[in-house]
Amino acid sequence: MDTQEKLNALIAAACDAVQVEFVECDRFKAGKREILRIYIDKEGGVDVEDCANVSRRLSEALDEDETLIEGAFTLEVSSPGIDRPLKSMRDFERNLNSLLRITRETGKPITGILIAADEQNLTLSVKGVTDAVLVPRSEILSAKVEVQF
């Protein structure tokens, strides 16, 4: 197992222990220090306690194997935020019946309620359009939840 696979396994174990979903990991340099930013989520959203618990567990695991991240690093655990792009099948499943704004390769955005999703397509109910609109996932440049007030 390579370093990234080991790191992903530790992150997954910490998330499983706290019963949250591992969404994404960003790893980058900021000066001489490395930043490891973990995004987590769960049904109903995560809170500060969830982030702290994952951070504690992951920090302990990283301290046991200092070869995974060499030198000084900062560990950040956060929710992905409401305006983050939806990418995975799980993202779309979690946002069924939500209003989405999708930008396609054609450049023309489409906004509608997500009524179905599979690996190939998203199906939207678009205001003013009688039939459901099928959007191939291969054509999507970005998809975000549209915040309603």
C-alpha positions as YAML, in Angstrom:
chain: A
units: angstrom
residues:
- id: 1
  name: MET
  ca: [0.00, 0.00, 0.00]
- id: 2
  name: ASP
  ca: [1.42, 3.42, -0.96]
- id: 3
  name: THR
  ca: [1.46, 6.50, 1.28]
- id: 4
  name: GLN
  ca: [-1.76, 8.03, -0.10]
- id: 5
  name: GLU
  ca: [-3.63, 4.73, 0.26]
- id: 6
  name: LYS
  ca: [-2.45, 4.44, 3.90]
- id: 7
  name: LEU
  ca: [-3.52, 8.03, 4.55]
- id: 8
  name: ASN
  ca: [-6.93, 7.44, 2.96]
- id: 9
  name: ALA
  ca: [-7.39, 4.30, 5.08]
- id: 10
  name: LEU
  ca: [-6.62, 6.28, 8.27]
- id: 11
  name: ILE
  ca: [-9.03, 9.04, 7.25]
- id: 12
  name: ALA
  ca: [-11.76, 6.50, 6.46]
- id: 13
  name: ALA
  ca: [-11.24, 4.75, 9.81]
- id: 14
  name: ALA
  ca: [-11.48, 8.04, 11.72]
- id: 15
  name: CYS
  ca: [-14.64, 9.00, 9.83]
- id: 16
  name: ASP
  ca: [-16.21, 5.57, 10.35]
- id: 17
  name: ALA
  ca: [-15.52, 5.76, 14.09]
- id: 18
  name: VAL
  ca: [-17.33, 9.10, 14.31]
- id: 19
  name: GLN
  ca: [-20.08, 7.95, 11.90]
- id: 20
  name: VAL
  ca: [-19.52, 10.63, 9.31]
- id: 21
  name: GLU
  ca: [-18.83, 10.37, 5.59]
- id: 22
  name: PHE
  ca: [-15.39, 11.19, 4.21]
- id: 23
  name: VAL
  ca: [-16.04, 13.57, 1.29]
- id: 24
  name: GLU
  ca: [-12.70, 14.85, 0.11]
- id: 25
  name: CYS
  ca: [-9.10, 15.49, 1.10]
- id: 26
  name: ASP
  ca: [-6.94, 18.42, 0.01]
- id: 27
  name: ARG
  ca: [-3.21, 18.22, 0.63]
- id: 28
  name: PHE
  ca: [-0.96, 21.15, -0.21]
- id: 29
  name: LYS
  ca: [2.04, 23.19, 0.95]
- id: 30
  name: ALA
  ca: [1.76, 26.55, 2.69]
- id: 31
  name: GLY
  ca: [5.30, 27.77, 3.11]
- id: 32
  name: LYS
  ca: [7.31, 25.06, 4.85]
- id: 33
  name: ARG
  ca: [4.23, 23.52, 6.41]
- id: 34
  name: GLU
  ca: [1.95, 20.98, 4.77]
- id: 35
  name: ILE
  ca: [-1.81, 21.41, 5.10]
- id: 36
  name: LEU
  ca: [-4.06, 18.36, 5.24]
- id: 37
  name: ARG
  ca: [-7.67, 19.50, 4.87]
- id: 38
  name: ILE
  ca: [-10.37, 16.87, 5.32]
- id: 39
  name: TYR
  ca: [-14.01, 17.43, 4.40]
- id: 40
  name: ILE
  ca: [-16.68, 15.36, 6.15]
- id: 41
  name: ASP
  ca: [-20.46, 15.23, 5.97]
- id: 42
  name: LYS
  ca: [-23.44, 13.34, 7.32]
- id: 43
  name: GLU
  ca: [-27.19, 13.38, 6.99]
- id: 44
  name: GLY
  ca: [-28.37, 16.61, 8.59]
- id: 45
  name: GLY
  ca: [-24.88, 18.14, 8.42]
- id: 46
  name: VAL
  ca: [-21.83, 17.98, 10.65]
- id: 47
  name: ASP
  ca: [-21.13, 20.08, 13.70]
- id: 48
  name: VAL
  ca: [-17.99, 21.28, 15.46]
- id: 49
  name: GLU
  ca: [-17.96, 18.20, 17.69]
- id: 50
  name: ASP
  ca: [-17.93, 15.87, 14.66]
- id: 51
  name: CYS
  ca: [-14.99, 17.79, 13.18]
- id: 52
  name: ALA
  ca: [-13.11, 17.77, 16.50]
- id: 53
  name: ASN
  ca: [-13.65, 14.03, 16.98]
- id: 54
  name: VAL
  ca: [-12.39, 13.17, 13.50]
- id: 55
  name: SER
  ca: [-9.44, 15.53, 13.98]
- id: 56
  name: ARG
  ca: [-8.50, 13.93, 17.32]
- id: 57
  name: ARG
  ca: [-8.69, 10.37, 15.99]
- id: 58
  name: LEU
  ca: [-6.83, 11.16, 12.79]
- id: 59
  name: SER
  ca: [-4.17, 13.18, 14.62]
- id: 60
  name: GLU
  ca: [-3.48, 10.25, 16.95]
- id: 61
  name: ALA
  ca: [-3.19, 7.85, 13.99]
- id: 62
  name: LEU
  ca: [-0.85, 10.22, 12.13]
- id: 63
  name: ASP
  ca: [1.33, 10.56, 15.23]
- id: 64
  name: GLU
  ca: [1.78, 6.77, 15.24]
- id: 65
  name: ASP
  ca: [3.12, 6.73, 11.67]
- id: 66
  name: GLU
  ca: [5.28, 9.79, 11.08]
- id: 67
  name: THR
  ca: [6.27, 8.57, 7.60]
- id: 68
  name: LEU
  ca: [2.86, 9.47, 6.13]
- id: 69
  name: ILE
  ca: [3.41, 13.22, 6.43]
- id: 70
  name: GLU
  ca: [6.99, 14.32, 6.86]
- id: 71
  name: GLY
  ca: [7.76, 17.47, 8.81]
- id: 72
  name: ALA
  ca: [5.40, 20.05, 10.21]
- id: 73
  name: PHE
  ca: [1.77, 19.92, 9.09]
- id: 74
  name: THR
  ca: [-1.60, 21.38, 9.94]
- id: 75
  name: LEU
  ca: [-4.67, 19.16, 10.07]
- id: 76
  name: GLU
  ca: [-8.00, 20.82, 9.30]
- id: 77
  name: VAL
  ca: [-11.36, 19.03, 9.41]
- id: 78
  name: SER
  ca: [-14.40, 20.81, 8.04]
- id: 79
  name: SER
  ca: [-17.80, 20.40, 6.46]
- id: 80
  name: PRO
  ca: [-17.70, 20.83, 2.69]
- id: 81
  name: GLY
  ca: [-19.99, 23.86, 2.77]
- id: 82
  name: ILE
  ca: [-23.28, 24.41, 1.03]
- id: 83
  name: ASP
  ca: [-21.78, 25.97, -2.09]
- id: 84
  name: ARG
  ca: [-19.32, 23.21, -2.93]
- id: 85
  name: PRO
  ca: [-19.66, 21.48, -6.29]
- id: 86
  name: LEU
  ca: [-21.46, 18.14, -6.28]
- id: 87
  name: LYS
  ca: [-19.28, 15.45, -7.82]
- id: 88
  name: SER
  ca: [-19.96, 11.94, -6.59]
- id: 89
  name: MET
  ca: [-23.01, 9.75, -6.94]
- id: 90
  name: ARG
  ca: [-23.43, 10.03, -3.17]
- id: 91
  name: ASP
  ca: [-23.49, 13.85, -3.47]
- id: 92
  name: PHE
  ca: [-26.36, 13.63, -5.93]
- id: 93
  name: GLU
  ca: [-28.22, 11.00, -3.90]
- id: 94
  name: ARG
  ca: [-27.96, 13.18, -0.79]
- id: 95
  name: ASN
  ca: [-29.41, 16.12, -2.73]
- id: 96
  name: LEU
  ca: [-32.42, 14.46, -4.33]
- id: 97
  name: ASN
  ca: [-35.35, 16.90, -4.31]
- id: 98
  name: SER
  ca: [-32.98, 19.86, -3.96]
- id: 99
  name: LEU
  ca: [-32.79, 22.76, -6.37]
- id: 100
  name: LEU
  ca: [-29.56, 22.48, -8.41]
- id: 101
  name: ARG
  ca: [-27.81, 24.86, -10.75]
- id: 102
  name: ILE
  ca: [-25.89, 22.92, -13.39]
- id: 103
  name: THR
  ca: [-23.39, 24.39, -15.81]
- id: 104
  name: ARG
  ca: [-22.95, 22.24, -18.89]
- id: 105
  name: GLU
  ca: [-20.23, 22.11, -21.54]
- id: 106
  name: THR
  ca: [-22.51, 24.20, -23.74]
- id: 107
  name: GLY
  ca: [-22.06, 26.96, -21.17]
- id: 108
  name: LYS
  ca: [-25.76, 27.45, -20.67]
- id: 109
  name: PRO
  ca: [-26.75, 26.79, -17.03]
- id: 110
  name: ILE
  ca: [-29.91, 24.93, -16.13]
- id: 111
  name: THR
  ca: [-31.69, 25.15, -12.80]
- id: 112
  name: GLY
  ca: [-34.16, 22.57, -11.58]
- id: 113
  name: ILE
  ca: [-35.16, 20.14, -8.86]
- id: 114
  name: LEU
  ca: [-33.12, 16.93, -8.91]
- id: 115
  name: ILE
  ca: [-35.67, 14.13, -9.15]
- id: 116
  name: ALA
  ca: [-33.37, 11.23, -10.12]
- id: 117
  name: ALA
  ca: [-29.69, 10.46, -10.53]
- id: 118
  name: ASP
  ca: [-27.63, 7.56, -11.79]
- id: 119
  name: GLU
  ca: [-24.06, 7.09, -12.98]
- id: 120
  name: GLN
  ca: [-24.88, 8.41, -16.47]
- id: 121
  name: ASN
  ca: [-27.59, 11.06, -16.03]
- id: 122
  name: LEU
  ca: [-29.32, 13.53, -13.76]
- id: 123
  name: THR
  ca: [-33.04, 14.08, -14.16]
- id: 124
  name: LEU
  ca: [-34.39, 17.53, -13.32]
- id: 125
  name: SER
  ca: [-37.82, 19.03, -13.00]
- id: 126
  name: VAL
  ca: [-37.42, 22.47, -14.57]
- id: 127
  name: LYS
  ca: [-39.95, 25.25, -13.99]
- id: 128
  name: GLY
  ca: [-41.88, 25.98, -17.18]
- id: 129
  name: VAL
  ca: [-40.90, 22.67, -18.84]
- id: 130
  name: THR
  ca: [-43.55, 19.93, -18.93]
- id: 131
  name: ASP
  ca: [-41.27, 16.91, -19.30]
- id: 132
  name: ALA
  ca: [-38.35, 16.04, -17.04]
- id: 133
  name: VAL
  ca: [-34.99, 17.22, -18.37]
- id: 134
  name: LEU
  ca: [-32.24, 14.61, -18.71]
- id: 135
  name: VAL
  ca: [-28.70, 15.96, -18.26]
- id: 136
  name: PRO
  ca: [-25.84, 13.56, -19.10]
- id: 137
  name: ARG
  ca: [-23.25, 13.67, -16.30]
- id: 138
  name: SER
  ca: [-20.51, 13.66, -18.94]
- id: 139
  name: GLU
  ca: [-21.67, 17.14, -20.04]
- id: 140
  name: ILE
  ca: [-21.65, 18.67, -16.54]
- id: 141
  name: LEU
  ca: [-18.92, 21.17, -15.77]
- id: 142
  name: SER
  ca: [-20.30, 21.97, -12.31]
- id: 143
  name: ALA
  ca: [-23.37, 21.22, -10.24]
- id: 144
  name: LYS
  ca: [-24.24, 23.09, -7.06]
- id: 145
  name: VAL
  ca: [-27.17, 23.28, -4.69]
- id: 146
  name: GLU
  ca: [-29.01, 26.55, -5.28]
- id: 147
  name: VAL
  ca: [-29.69, 28.17, -1.91]
- id: 148
  name: GLN
  ca: [-33.32, 29.24, -1.52]
- id: 149
  name: PHE
  ca: [-34.46, 31.95, 0.85]
...
